[in-house]
Amino acid sequence: EAHGNWLAVACGSGGKDQLSSRYQVSGIPSLVVINQVGQSVAPNAVQQVFQASQNSTQIFKTLYEWRIASGAGPVAPPPTQLPVGTKVKVRGLMSKPELNGEEGSVRSFNR
């Protein structure tokens, strides 16, 4: 299974139980955002992902907040719009549901 550029623990690995205990992981899906000394900084990360997935601006805001909380270094403020060229997937469109699932890229943005 593919994942992004972050640490993931294989299900059968030896450190899984130790990490599960340390960060109170009890099921799937689980997401733990930690700082540079291993402290959890986003105790409700899975719920934050589900909530942020409803709004593209909220996705950037959530990531921005995690980076600040984790001490990941300087970051730019979250964008107020998706930059031209950003890859997107249409979801939740009610007026033309046949377009849901289509993929493309942002060409322009109107306020």
CSV table of C-alpha atoms in Angstrom, one decimal:
chain,number,residue,atom,x,y,z
A,1,GLU,CA,0.0,0.0,0.0
A,2,ALA,CA,1.3,3.4,-0.9
A,3,HIS,CA,1.7,6.3,1.5
A,4,GLY,CA,3.2,9.8,1.4
A,5,ASN,CA,6.7,10.9,2.5
A,6,TRP,CA,6.2,10.1,6.2
A,7,LEU,CA,7.1,7.3,8.6
A,8,ALA,CA,4.7,4.4,8.6
A,9,VAL,CA,4.9,1.2,10.7
A,10,ALA,CA,4.3,-2.1,9.0
A,11,CYS,CA,1.5,-4.1,10.6
A,12,GLY,CA,3.8,-7.1,11.4
A,13,SER,CA,6.8,-5.1,12.5
A,14,GLY,CA,8.4,-5.6,16.0
A,15,GLY,CA,8.0,-1.9,17.1
A,16,LYS,CA,4.3,-1.8,16.4
A,17,ASP,CA,3.2,-2.9,19.8
A,18,GLN,CA,5.6,-0.5,21.6
A,19,LEU,CA,4.5,2.5,19.5
A,20,SER,CA,0.8,1.5,19.8
A,21,SER,CA,1.2,1.5,23.6
A,22,ARG,CA,3.1,4.8,23.8
A,23,TYR,CA,0.6,6.7,21.6
A,24,GLN,CA,-2.5,4.9,22.7
A,25,VAL,CA,-3.3,3.5,19.2
A,26,SER,CA,-6.1,1.1,19.4
A,27,GLY,CA,-7.3,0.6,15.9
A,28,ILE,CA,-7.3,1.6,12.2
A,29,PRO,CA,-7.3,4.2,11.0
A,30,SER,CA,-4.8,5.9,13.3
A,31,LEU,CA,-2.7,9.0,12.8
A,32,VAL,CA,-0.3,10.4,15.3
A,33,VAL,CA,1.3,13.8,14.8
A,34,ILE,CA,4.4,14.2,17.0
A,35,ASN,CA,6.9,16.9,17.7
A,36,GLN,CA,10.7,16.5,17.5
A,37,VAL,CA,10.9,14.9,20.9
A,38,GLY,CA,8.2,12.4,20.3
A,39,GLN,CA,5.2,14.1,22.1
A,40,SER,CA,1.8,13.8,20.5
A,41,VAL,CA,0.7,17.3,19.4
A,42,ALA,CA,-2.6,16.5,17.6
A,43,PRO,CA,-4.6,14.1,19.8
A,44,ASN,CA,-7.6,14.0,17.4
A,45,ALA,CA,-5.7,13.9,14.1
A,46,VAL,CA,-8.0,11.3,12.4
A,47,GLN,CA,-11.1,13.4,13.2
A,48,GLN,CA,-9.3,16.5,12.0
A,49,VAL,CA,-8.5,14.8,8.7
A,50,PHE,CA,-12.2,13.8,8.2
A,51,GLN,CA,-13.4,17.3,9.1
A,52,ALA,CA,-10.7,19.0,6.9
A,53,SER,CA,-11.6,16.8,3.9
A,54,GLN,CA,-14.9,18.7,3.6
A,55,ASN,CA,-13.1,22.0,2.6
A,56,SER,CA,-9.9,22.4,0.7
A,57,THR,CA,-8.9,25.5,2.6
A,58,GLN,CA,-9.3,23.6,5.9
A,59,ILE,CA,-6.9,20.9,4.6
A,60,PHE,CA,-4.2,23.5,4.3
A,61,LYS,CA,-5.1,25.1,7.6
A,62,THR,CA,-4.9,21.7,9.5
A,63,LEU,CA,-1.5,20.9,8.0
A,64,TYR,CA,-0.3,24.3,8.8
A,65,GLU,CA,-1.4,23.9,12.5
A,66,TRP,CA,0.2,20.5,12.7
A,67,ARG,CA,3.5,21.9,11.4
A,68,ILE,CA,3.5,24.7,13.9
A,69,ALA,CA,2.5,22.4,16.8
A,70,SER,CA,5.2,19.8,15.9
A,71,GLY,CA,8.0,22.4,15.5
A,72,ALA,CA,8.6,21.3,11.9
A,73,GLY,CA,10.1,24.7,11.1
A,74,PRO,CA,9.1,27.8,9.2
A,75,VAL,CA,6.1,27.5,7.0
A,76,ALA,CA,4.1,29.8,4.8
A,77,PRO,CA,0.6,30.7,5.9
A,78,PRO,CA,-2.1,28.5,4.5
A,79,PRO,CA,-3.3,29.6,1.1
A,80,THR,CA,-6.7,31.1,0.6
A,81,GLN,CA,-7.1,29.4,-2.7
A,82,LEU,CA,-5.6,26.4,-4.6
A,83,PRO,CA,-2.7,27.5,-6.8
A,84,VAL,CA,-3.1,27.2,-10.6
A,85,GLY,CA,-1.8,23.8,-11.7
A,86,THR,CA,-2.8,22.0,-8.4
A,87,LYS,CA,-4.1,18.5,-9.1
A,88,VAL,CA,-7.7,18.0,-7.9
A,89,LYS,CA,-10.4,15.4,-7.8
A,90,VAL,CA,-14.1,16.4,-8.1
A,91,ARG,CA,-16.1,15.2,-5.0
A,92,GLY,CA,-19.5,16.0,-3.6
A,93,LEU,CA,-20.8,17.9,-6.7
A,94,MET,CA,-24.6,17.8,-6.5
A,95,SER,CA,-25.6,19.8,-9.6
A,96,LYS,CA,-23.6,17.4,-11.9
A,97,PRO,CA,-23.0,14.2,-9.9
A,98,GLU,CA,-21.7,12.5,-13.1
A,99,LEU,CA,-18.5,14.6,-12.8
A,100,ASN,CA,-17.7,13.3,-9.3
A,101,GLY,CA,-14.5,11.2,-9.4
A,102,GLU,CA,-13.1,13.2,-12.4
A,103,GLU,CA,-9.5,14.4,-12.0
A,104,GLY,CA,-7.9,17.6,-13.4
A,105,SER,CA,-5.9,20.6,-12.4
A,106,VAL,CA,-6.9,24.1,-11.3
A,107,ARG,CA,-6.8,26.6,-14.3
A,108,SER,CA,-8.2,29.7,-12.6
A,109,PHE,CA,-10.0,30.8,-9.4
A,110,ASN,CA,-12.9,33.2,-9.0
A,111,ARG,CA,-14.0,34.7,-5.7
